[in-house]
CSV table of N, CA and C in Angstrom, one decimal:
chain,number,residue,atom,x,y,z
A,7,MET,N,142.1,87.3,90.7
A,7,MET,CA,141.4,87.6,90.6
A,7,MET,C,140.2,87.3,90.3
A,8,PHE,N,138.9,86.9,91.2
A,8,PHE,CA,137.7,86.0,90.9
A,8,PHE,C,136.6,87.2,91.3
A,9,ASN,N,135.7,87.0,90.3
A,9,ASN,CA,134.2,87.5,90.5
A,9,ASN,C,132.9,86.6,90.7
A,10,LEU,N,131.9,86.7,91.8
A,10,LEU,CA,131.6,85.4,91.6
A,10,LEU,C,130.1,85.7,92.3
A,11,ILE,N,128.3,85.6,91.6
A,11,ILE,CA,127.7,85.9,92.0
A,11,ILE,C,127.0,84.4,92.0
A,12,TYR,N,126.3,84.1,93.7
A,12,TYR,CA,125.4,82.9,93.8
A,12,TYR,C,124.4,82.8,94.7
A,13,ARG,N,123.9,81.8,94.3
A,13,ARG,CA,122.6,81.5,95.2
A,13,ARG,C,123.0,80.5,96.4
A,14,ASP,N,122.5,80.7,97.6
A,14,ASP,CA,122.8,79.7,98.6
A,14,ASP,C,121.6,78.7,99.0
A,15,GLY,N,121.7,77.6,98.6
A,15,GLY,CA,120.7,76.9,98.6
A,15,GLY,C,119.3,77.0,97.8
A,16,LYS,N,118.4,76.2,98.2
A,16,LYS,CA,117.6,76.1,96.7
A,16,LYS,C,116.8,77.7,96.9
A,17,ASP,N,116.4,78.3,98.0
A,17,ASP,CA,115.7,79.2,98.1
A,17,ASP,C,116.5,80.4,98.6
A,18,GLY,N,118.0,80.5,99.0
A,18,GLY,CA,118.4,81.2,99.8
A,18,GLY,C,118.4,82.6,99.0
A,19,PRO,N,119.0,83.9,99.8
A,19,PRO,CA,119.7,84.8,99.0
A,19,PRO,C,120.5,84.6,98.1
A,20,VAL,N,120.7,85.7,97.2
A,20,VAL,CA,121.8,85.9,96.1
A,20,VAL,C,123.3,86.7,96.5
A,21,TYR,N,124.0,86.1,96.6
A,21,TYR,CA,125.5,86.6,97.1
A,21,TYR,C,126.8,87.1,96.1
A,22,ALA,N,127.2,87.8,96.5
A,22,ALA,CA,127.9,88.6,95.3
A,22,ALA,C,129.7,88.4,96.1
A,23,LYS,N,130.4,87.8,95.7
A,23,LYS,CA,132.0,88.4,96.2
A,23,LYS,C,132.9,88.4,95.3
A,24,ARG,N,134.2,89.2,95.6
A,24,ARG,CA,135.2,89.6,94.4
A,24,ARG,C,136.4,88.6,95.9
A,25,PHE,N,137.6,88.0,95.3
A,25,PHE,CA,138.0,86.9,96.0
A,25,PHE,C,139.6,86.9,95.3
A,26,ARG,N,140.7,86.0,96.1
A,26,ARG,CA,141.7,86.2,95.0
A,26,ARG,C,142.2,85.1,95.9
A,27,ILE,N,142.6,83.9,95.3
A,27,ILE,CA,143.3,82.7,95.1
A,27,ILE,C,144.7,82.9,94.8
A,28,GLY,N,145.6,82.6,95.9
A,28,GLY,CA,147.3,82.8,95.7
A,28,GLY,C,147.9,81.5,94.7
A,29,GLY,N,147.4,80.5,95.3
A,29,GLY,CA,147.8,79.6,94.2
A,29,GLY,C,146.7,78.1,94.5
A,30,PHE,N,146.8,77.3,93.2
A,30,PHE,CA,145.9,76.3,93.5
A,30,PHE,C,146.3,75.4,92.3
A,31,THR,N,146.1,74.1,93.1
A,31,THR,CA,146.7,72.7,92.7
A,31,THR,C,145.3,72.5,91.8
A,32,ARG,N,145.9,71.6,90.4
A,32,ARG,CA,144.9,71.4,89.6
A,32,ARG,C,144.3,70.0,90.2
A,33,ASP,N,143.1,69.7,89.6
A,33,ASP,CA,142.3,68.8,90.1
A,33,ASP,C,141.7,68.7,90.9
A,34,LYS,N,141.6,69.9,92.1
A,34,LYS,CA,141.2,69.6,93.2
A,34,LYS,C,139.9,70.6,93.2
A,35,GLU,N,139.1,70.1,93.9
A,35,GLU,CA,137.6,71.1,94.1
A,35,GLU,C,137.8,72.3,95.5
A,36,TYR,N,138.0,73.4,95.2
A,36,TYR,CA,137.8,74.3,96.1
A,36,TYR,C,136.2,74.8,96.2
A,37,PRO,N,136.0,74.3,97.6
A,37,PRO,CA,134.8,75.2,97.7
A,37,PRO,C,134.5,76.9,97.7
A,38,LEU,N,133.9,77.3,96.4
A,38,LEU,CA,133.6,79.0,96.6
A,38,LEU,C,132.0,79.5,97.3
A,39,THR,N,131.3,78.1,97.5
A,39,THR,CA,129.8,78.8,97.9
A,39,THR,C,129.8,77.8,99.6
A,40,ARG,N,129.0,78.6,99.9
A,40,ARG,CA,128.6,77.4,101.8
A,40,ARG,C,128.5,76.3,101.5
A,41,GLY,N,128.2,75.7,100.5
A,41,GLY,CA,127.7,74.3,100.4
A,41,GLY,C,126.4,73.9,100.2
A,42,ALA,N,125.7,74.6,100.4
A,42,ALA,CA,124.0,74.6,100.9
A,42,ALA,C,123.4,73.3,99.6
A,43,LYS,N,122.9,72.4,100.0
A,43,LYS,CA,122.3,71.8,98.9
A,43,LYS,C,121.2,72.9,97.6
A,44,GLY,N,121.2,72.6,96.6
A,44,GLY,CA,120.7,73.3,96.0
A,44,GLY,C,121.4,74.5,95.5
A,45,THR,N,123.0,74.8,95.6
A,45,THR,CA,123.5,76.2,95.4
A,45,THR,C,123.8,76.5,94.2
A,46,ARG,N,123.3,77.6,93.6
A,46,ARG,CA,123.6,77.3,91.4
A,46,ARG,C,124.4,78.9,92.1
A,47,ILE,N,125.5,78.9,91.1
A,47,ILE,CA,126.4,80.0,90.6
A,47,ILE,C,125.5,80.6,89.7
A,48,PHE,N,125.7,82.0,89.8
A,48,PHE,CA,125.1,82.4,88.3
A,48,PHE,C,125.9,83.2,87.4
A,49,HIS,N,127.2,83.8,88.1
A,49,HIS,CA,128.1,84.3,87.6
A,49,HIS,C,129.6,83.8,87.9
A,50,PHE,N,130.7,83.7,87.2
A,50,PHE,CA,131.8,83.6,87.9
A,50,PHE,C,132.7,83.9,86.6
A,51,SER,N,133.5,85.3,86.7
A,51,SER,CA,134.6,85.7,85.8
A,51,SER,C,136.1,85.4,86.7
A,52,VAL,N,137.4,85.6,86.1
A,52,VAL,CA,138.2,85.4,86.3
A,52,VAL,C,139.3,86.7,85.3
A,53,HIS,N,139.7,87.3,86.4
A,53,HIS,CA,140.9,88.4,85.6
A,53,HIS,C,142.1,88.7,85.7
A,54,GLU,N,143.6,89.1,85.4
A,54,GLU,CA,144.4,89.3,85.9
A,54,GLU,C,145.0,90.2,86.9
A,55,THR,N,144.2,91.4,86.7
A,55,THR,CA,144.0,92.2,87.9
A,55,THR,C,143.0,92.8,88.2
A,56,GLU,N,143.5,93.7,89.9
A,56,GLU,CA,142.2,94.3,90.4
A,56,GLU,C,141.4,95.3,89.6
A,57,GLU,N,142.2,95.7,88.7
A,57,GLU,CA,141.2,97.0,87.9
A,57,GLU,C,140.4,96.4,87.0
A,58,ASN,N,140.6,95.4,86.0
A,58,ASN,CA,139.9,94.7,85.4
A,58,ASN,C,138.6,94.0,86.3
A,59,SER,N,139.3,93.7,87.3
A,59,SER,CA,137.7,93.0,87.9
A,59,SER,C,136.8,94.1,88.6
A,60,SER,N,137.3,95.0,88.8
A,60,SER,CA,136.5,96.0,89.1
A,60,SER,C,135.6,96.6,87.9
A,61,GLN,N,136.6,96.5,86.9
A,61,GLN,CA,135.1,97.3,85.5
A,61,GLN,C,133.9,96.4,85.0
A,62,ILE,N,133.8,95.3,85.7
A,62,ILE,CA,132.9,94.4,85.7
A,62,ILE,C,131.9,95.0,86.0
A,63,SER,N,130.4,94.9,85.3
A,63,SER,CA,129.2,95.0,85.5
A,63,SER,C,128.1,94.2,85.2
A,64,VAL,N,126.9,93.9,86.0
A,64,VAL,CA,126.4,92.9,85.8
A,64,VAL,C,124.8,93.3,85.7
A,65,ASN,N,124.0,92.9,84.8
A,65,ASN,CA,122.1,92.9,85.5
A,65,ASN,C,121.7,91.5,86.1
A,66,VAL,N,120.8,91.9,87.6
A,66,VAL,CA,120.4,91.0,87.4
A,66,VAL,C,119.0,90.9,87.5
A,67,TYR,N,118.6,89.7,87.0
A,67,TYR,CA,117.6,89.7,86.7
A,67,TYR,C,116.5,89.0,87.4
A,68,LEU,N,115.5,89.8,87.9
A,68,LEU,CA,114.9,88.7,88.9
A,68,LEU,C,113.4,88.1,88.8
A,69,LYS,N,112.8,86.9,89.3
A,69,LYS,CA,111.6,86.4,88.7
A,69,LYS,C,110.4,87.1,88.7
A,70,ALA,N,109.3,87.5,87.7
A,70,ALA,CA,108.0,88.0,88.4
A,70,ALA,C,107.5,87.6,89.5
A,71,VAL,N,107.4,88.9,90.4
A,71,VAL,CA,106.7,88.4,92.0
A,71,VAL,C,105.5,89.4,91.8
A,72,LEU,N,104.9,89.3,92.7
A,72,LEU,CA,103.7,90.4,93.2
A,72,LEU,C,104.2,91.4,93.7
A,73,LYS,N,103.8,92.5,93.5
A,73,LYS,CA,104.1,93.9,94.2
A,73,LYS,C,106.0,94.3,93.4
A,74,LEU,N,106.2,93.6,92.8
A,74,LEU,CA,107.8,93.7,92.5
A,74,LEU,C,107.7,94.3,91.0
A,75,ARG,N,108.4,95.7,91.3
A,75,ARG,CA,108.5,96.5,89.8
A,75,ARG,C,109.8,96.3,88.8
A,76,ASN,N,110.8,96.7,89.3
A,76,ASN,CA,112.2,96.4,89.2
A,76,ASN,C,112.3,95.1,88.8
A,77,LEU,N,112.7,94.4,88.0
A,77,LEU,CA,113.0,93.1,88.0
A,77,LEU,C,114.5,92.9,87.1
A,78,ILE,N,114.6,94.2,86.7
A,78,ILE,CA,116.4,94.1,86.3
A,78,ILE,C,117.1,95.2,87.4
A,79,ARG,N,118.3,94.6,87.7
A,79,ARG,CA,119.0,95.4,89.4
A,79,ARG,C,120.5,95.4,88.5
A,80,PRO,N,120.9,96.3,88.0
A,80,PRO,CA,122.4,96.4,87.7
A,80,PRO,C,123.2,95.8,88.9
A,81,PHE,N,124.1,95.9,88.5
A,81,PHE,CA,125.0,95.2,90.3
A,81,PHE,C,127.0,95.6,89.3
A,82,HIS,N,127.8,96.5,90.5
A,82,HIS,CA,129.2,96.7,90.2
A,82,HIS,C,129.8,96.2,90.8
A,83,PHE,N,130.8,95.2,90.5
A,83,PHE,CA,131.8,94.3,91.1
A,83,PHE,C,133.1,96.0,91.7
A,84,ALA,N,132.9,97.1,91.8
A,84,ALA,CA,133.8,97.8,91.9
A,84,ALA,C,132.8,97.9,93.8
A,85,ASP,N,132.2,97.8,93.9
A,85,ASP,CA,131.2,98.3,95.1
A,85,ASP,C,131.8,97.3,96.1
A,86,LEU,N,132.3,96.2,95.9
A,86,LEU,CA,132.6,95.1,96.7
A,86,LEU,C,134.3,95.0,97.5
A,87,ARG,N,134.8,94.8,98.9
A,87,ARG,CA,135.9,94.6,99.0
A,87,ARG,C,136.4,93.3,98.5
A,88,ILE,N,137.7,93.8,98.1
A,88,ILE,CA,138.2,91.9,98.3
A,88,ILE,C,138.5,91.0,99.0
A,89,LYS,N,137.8,90.0,99.4
A,89,LYS,CA,137.9,88.9,100.3
A,89,LYS,C,138.5,88.1,100.4
A,90,ASN,N,138.2,87.1,101.1
A,90,ASN,CA,139.3,85.0,100.7
A,90,ASN,C,137.8,84.2,100.3
A,91,ARG,N,138.3,83.7,99.5
A,91,ARG,CA,137.6,82.6,98.6
A,91,ARG,C,136.7,81.7,99.5
A,92,GLY,N,137.0,81.7,101.2
A,92,GLY,CA,136.2,81.1,102.2
A,92,GLY,C,134.6,82.4,102.7
A,93,ALA,N,135.1,83.5,102.4
A,93,ALA,CA,134.0,84.7,102.7
A,93,ALA,C,132.3,84.3,101.8
A,94,GLN,N,131.3,84.3,102.9
A,94,GLN,CA,130.2,84.3,102.3
A,94,GLN,C,129.8,85.2,101.0
A,95,GLY,N,129.7,86.4,101.5
A,95,GLY,CA,129.8,87.3,100.2
A,95,GLY,C,128.8,88.5,100.9
A,96,ASN,N,128.9,89.5,99.7
A,96,ASN,CA,127.5,90.3,100.0
A,96,ASN,C,126.2,90.1,99.5
A,97,ILE,N,124.9,90.9,100.3
A,97,ILE,CA,123.8,89.9,99.5
A,97,ILE,C,123.1,90.9,98.5
A,98,ILE,N,123.5,90.6,97.7
A,98,ILE,CA,122.7,91.4,96.6
A,98,ILE,C,121.1,91.3,97.0
A,99,THR,N,120.4,90.1,96.5
A,99,THR,CA,119.1,90.2,96.9
A,99,THR,C,118.4,88.9,97.6
A,100,ARG,N,117.3,88.8,98.4
A,100,ARG,CA,116.4,88.2,98.9
A,100,ARG,C,115.4,87.4,97.7
A,101,HIS,N,115.6,87.8,96.7
A,101,HIS,CA,114.3,87.8,96.2
A,101,HIS,C,114.7,86.7,94.9
A,102,PRO,N,113.6,85.8,94.1
A,102,PRO,CA,114.4,84.7,93.4
A,102,PRO,C,115.2,85.2,92.1
A,103,VAL,N,115.8,85.1,91.8
A,103,VAL,CA,116.7,85.4,90.6
A,103,VAL,C,116.4,84.5,89.4
A,104,GLU,N,116.2,85.0,88.5
A,104,GLU,CA,116.0,84.0,87.3
A,104,GLU,C,117.4,84.1,86.4
A,105,ARG,N,117.9,85.1,86.4
A,105,ARG,CA,119.7,84.7,85.5
A,105,ARG,C,120.0,86.1,85.8
A,106,VAL,N,121.3,86.1,85.1
A,106,VAL,CA,122.5,86.9,85.3
A,106,VAL,C,123.0,87.5,84.2
A,107,SER,N,123.2,88.6,83.9
A,107,SER,CA,123.9,88.6,82.5
A,107,SER,C,124.8,89.8,82.4
A,108,ARG,N,126.1,89.8,81.6
A,108,ARG,CA,127.4,91.1,81.8
A,108,ARG,C,126.8,92.1,81.1
A,109,ILE,N,127.3,93.8,81.4
A,109,ILE,CA,126.6,94.3,81.0
A,109,ILE,C,127.8,94.8,80.0
A,110,MET,N,128.2,94.6,78.7
A,110,MET,CA,129.2,95.1,78.3
A,110,MET,C,129.4,96.7,78.3
A,111,PRO,N,130.7,97.0,78.2
A,111,PRO,CA,131.0,98.4,78.3
A,111,PRO,C,130.8,98.8,76.7
A,112,PRO,N,130.5,100.0,76.7
A,112,PRO,CA,130.3,101.1,75.3
A,112,PRO,C,131.5,101.1,74.6
A,113,ALA,N,131.7,101.0,73.7
A,113,ALA,CA,132.5,100.9,72.8
A,113,ALA,C,133.0,102.5,72.8
A,114,LYS,N,134.7,102.2,72.5
A,114,LYS,CA,135.6,103.2,72.9
A,114,LYS,C,135.4,104.1,71.6
A,115,SER,N,135.3,105.4,71.9
A,115,SER,CA,135.2,106.5,70.6
A,115,SER,C,136.6,107.4,71.0
A,116,GLY,N,137.5,107.3,69.8
A,116,GLY,CA,139.1,106.9,70.2
A,116,GLY,C,139.4,107.9,68.9
A,117,ASN,N,140.6,108.1,68.6
A,117,ASN,CA,140.9,108.4,67.2
A,117,ASN,C,140.8,107.6,66.5
A,118,GLU,N,140.8,108.2,65.1
A,118,GLU,CA,140.4,107.3,63.9
A,118,GLU,C,141.6,106.6,63.8
A,119,GLU,N,143.0,107.2,64.2
A,119,GLU,CA,144.2,106.1,63.9
A,119,GLU,C,143.7,104.7,64.6
A,120,THR,N,143.4,105.0,66.2
A,120,THR,CA,143.0,103.4,66.4
A,120,THR,C,142.0,102.6,66.0
A,121,GLU,N,141.1,103.0,65.3
A,121,GLU,CA,139.9,102.2,65.1
A,121,GLU,C,140.6,101.6,63.6
A,122,GLY,N,141.5,101.9,62.7
A,122,GLY,CA,141.8,101.1,61.9
A,122,GLY,C,142.3,102.2,60.1
A,123,PRO,N,142.1,101.4,59.2
A,123,PRO,CA,142.4,102.7,58.3
A,123,PRO,C,141.5,103.2,57.7
A,124,THR,N,141.5,104.2,57.4
A,124,THR,CA,140.0,104.8,56.8
A,124,THR,C,140.0,105.0,54.8
A,125,THR,N,138.7,104.5,54.9
A,125,THR,CA,138.9,104.5,53.3
A,125,THR,C,139.0,106.0,52.7
A,126,ALA,N,139.3,105.9,51.3
A,126,ALA,CA,139.5,107.6,51.2
A,126,ALA,C,137.9,107.9,50.5
A,127,PRO,N,137.5,109.4,50.0
A,127,PRO,CA,136.5,109.4,49.7
A,127,PRO,C,135.8,109.6,48.4
A,128,SER,N,135.0,109.2,48.2
A,128,SER,CA,134.2,108.3,46.7
A,128,SER,C,134.2,109.5,45.6
A,129,ALA,N,134.3,109.7,44.5
A,129,ALA,CA,134.4,110.2,43.8
A,129,ALA,C,133.0,111.5,44.0
A,130,THR,N,132.0,110.8,44.3
A,130,THR,CA,130.5,112.0,44.4
A,130,THR,C,131.0,112.5,45.4
A,131,ALA,N,130.5,114.0,45.2
A,131,ALA,CA,130.6,115.0,46.1
A,131,ALA,C,129.6,114.5,47.0
A,132,GLU,N,129.7,114.9,48.4
A,132,GLU,CA,129.4,114.7,49.9
A,132,GLU,C,128.2,115.3,50.0
A,133,ARG,N,127.2,115.1,50.9
A,133,ARG,CA,126.1,115.9,51.2
A,133,ARG,C,125.9,116.5,52.2
A,134,THR,N,126.0,117.5,52.5
A,134,THR,CA,125.8,118.3,53.3
A,134,THR,C,124.5,118.3,54.0
A,135,GLU,N,123.8,118.7,55.7
A,135,GLU,CA,123.0,118.6,56.0
A,135,GLU,C,121.2,119.1,55.3
A,136,GLY,N,122.1,120.2,54.8
A,136,GLY,CA,120.6,121.2,53.7
A,136,GLY,C,120.7,120.9,52.5
A,137,SER,N,121.4,120.0,51.8
A,137,SER,CA,121.6,119.7,50.4
A,137,SER,C,120.3,118.5,50.7
A,138,PRO,N,119.7,118.3,49.1
A,138,PRO,CA,118.9,117.1,49.4
A,138,PRO,C,119.8,115.3,49.2
A,139,ALA,N,119.3,114.7,49.2
A,139,ALA,CA,119.7,113.3,48.7
A,139,ALA,C,119.7,113.0,47.4
A,140,PRO,N,120.8,112.3,47.2
A,140,PRO,CA,120.6,112.2,45.5
A,140,PRO,C,119.9,111.2,45.4
A,141,SER,N,119.3,110.6,44.2
A,141,SER,CA,118.3,109.8,43.9
A,141,SER,C,118.8,108.7,43.5
A,142,ALA,N,118.8,107.6,43.2
A,142,ALA,CA,119.7,106.0,43.3
A,142,ALA,C,119.8,106.5,41.8
A,143,GLU,N,119.0,107.2,40.4
A,143,GLU,CA,119.6,107.0,39.2
A,143,GLU,C,121.0,107.7,39.0
A,144,THR,N,121.1,108.8,39.9
A,144,THR,CA,121.9,109.7,40.0
A,144,THR,C,123.7,109.0,40.5
A,145,LEU,N,123.2,107.9,41.3
A,145,LEU,CA,124.6,107.4,41.9
A,145,LEU,C,124.6,106.0,40.9
A,146,HIS,N,124.2,105.4,40.6
A,146,HIS,CA,124.4,104.2,40.0
A,146,HIS,C,123.1,103.4,39.0
A,147,PRO,N,123.2,104.1,37.5
A,147,PRO,CA,122.4,104.2,36.7
A,147,PRO,C,121.9,102.9,36.0
A,148,GLU,N,123.4,102.0,36.5
A,148,GLU,CA,122.9,100.8,36.0
A,148,GLU,C,122.2,99.4,36.8
A,149,THR,N,122.4,100.2,38.4
A,149,THR,CA,121.8,99.2,39.4
A,149,THR,C,120.9,100.1,40.0
A,150,ALA,N,120.5,100.9,39.5
A,150,ALA,CA,118.9,101.9,40.3
A,150,ALA,C,117.8,101.0,40.1
A,151,PRO,N,117.0,100.8,41.0
A,151,PRO,CA,115.5,100.1,40.5
A,151,PRO,C,115.1,101.3,40.3
A,152,HIS,N,113.9,100.8,38.9
A,152,HIS,CA,112.9,101.7,38.3
A,152,HIS,C,112.2,102.8,39.1
A,153,LEU,N,112.1,104.2,39.1
A,153,LEU,CA,111.3,104.4,40.1
A,153,LEU,C,110.2,105.2,39.7
A,154,GLU,N,109.8,104.6,38.8
A,154,GLU,CA,108.6,105.5,38.0
A,154,GLU,C,107.1,104.1,38.1
A,155,GLU,N,106.0,104.9,38.6
A,155,GLU,CA,105.0,104.2,39.2
A,155,GLU,C,105.1,103.2,38.2
A,156,PRO,N,104.1,101.8,38.9
A,156,PRO,CA,103.8,101.2,37.5
A,156,PRO,C,102.3,101.6,37.2
A,157,PRO,N,101.8,101.4,35.6
A,157,PRO,CA,100.3,101.8,35.5
A,157,PRO,C,99.5,101.2,36.4
A,158,ALA,N,98.4,101.9,36.7
A,158,ALA,CA,97.1,101.2,37.3
A,158,ALA,C,96.5,100.7,36.3
A,159,ASP,N,95.8,99.6,36.9
A,159,ASP,CA,94.5,98.7,36.5
A,159,ASP,C,93.4,99.2,36.0
A,160,PRO,N,92.7,99.5,34.8
A,160,PRO,CA,91.3,100.2,34.8
A,160,PRO,C,90.7,99.7,35.6
A,161,PRO,N,90.0,100.7,36.0
A,161,PRO,CA,88.9,100.4,37.2
A,161,PRO,C,87.7,99.5,36.7
A,162,LEU,N,87.4,98.5,37.8
A,162,LEU,CA,86.1,97.9,37.2
A,162,LEU,C,84.5,98.4,37.1
A,163,GLU,N,84.0,98.2,36.0
A,163,GLU,CA,82.5,99.0,36.1
A,163,GLU,C,82.0,98.1,37.1
A,164,GLN,N,81.1,98.8,37.5
A,164,GLN,CA,79.7,98.8,38.5
A,164,GLN,C,79.1,97.2,37.9
A,165,GLY,N,79.1,96.1,38.1
A,165,GLY,CA,78.2,94.9,37.8
A,165,GLY,C,79.3,94.3,36.8
A,166,SER,N,80.1,94.2,36.1
A,166,SER,CA,80.5,93.5,35.5
A,166,SER,C,81.2,92.4,35.9
A,167,LEU,N,81.2,92.3,37.1
A,167,LEU,CA,81.7,90.6,37.1
A,167,LEU,C,80.7,90.0,37.4
A,168,PHE,N,78.9,90.4,37.6
A,168,PHE,CA,77.9,89.4,37.5
A,168,PHE,C,77.2,89.2,36.6
A,169,ASP,N,77.8,90.4,35.7
A,169,ASP,CA,76.6,90.1,34.2
A,169,ASP,C,77.0,88.4,33.6
A,170,SER,N,75.6,88.3,33.1
A,170,SER,CA,75.8,87.0,32.4
A,170,SER,C,75.3,87.1,31.0
């Protein structure tokens, strides 16, 4: 499974398509776009299964143009049907596109067993929400910074700098 986002020609619309290639030969070029001069590929990804391919989402960043307010548009490949590589694709936008970046899925919040080994609680008592935070001196007295304020310089007298 392949995902592709490309601009057709120098100033043409931006297309997206999902397609599958049954088999291919090494060192042979296959046309994935319509072939207009100035065509640019913004995003290309390869996946093992259809499920992996449909989970991909990207942000399309549009160039700043007058009266264009929303410059970032999310796009989900799950919205597209799977076609062949010769298909033109679906139009994402007709506005000029600056770049396309992949949206990373959020980190999985799962069981502690899958996250890895946990460390044993330290010898100090854990702080609850209502209790005050322990001071730096009680945690590590040898490495704690000096918490006292430095002595203030004596105030300057009026005119002491200019007396001769």
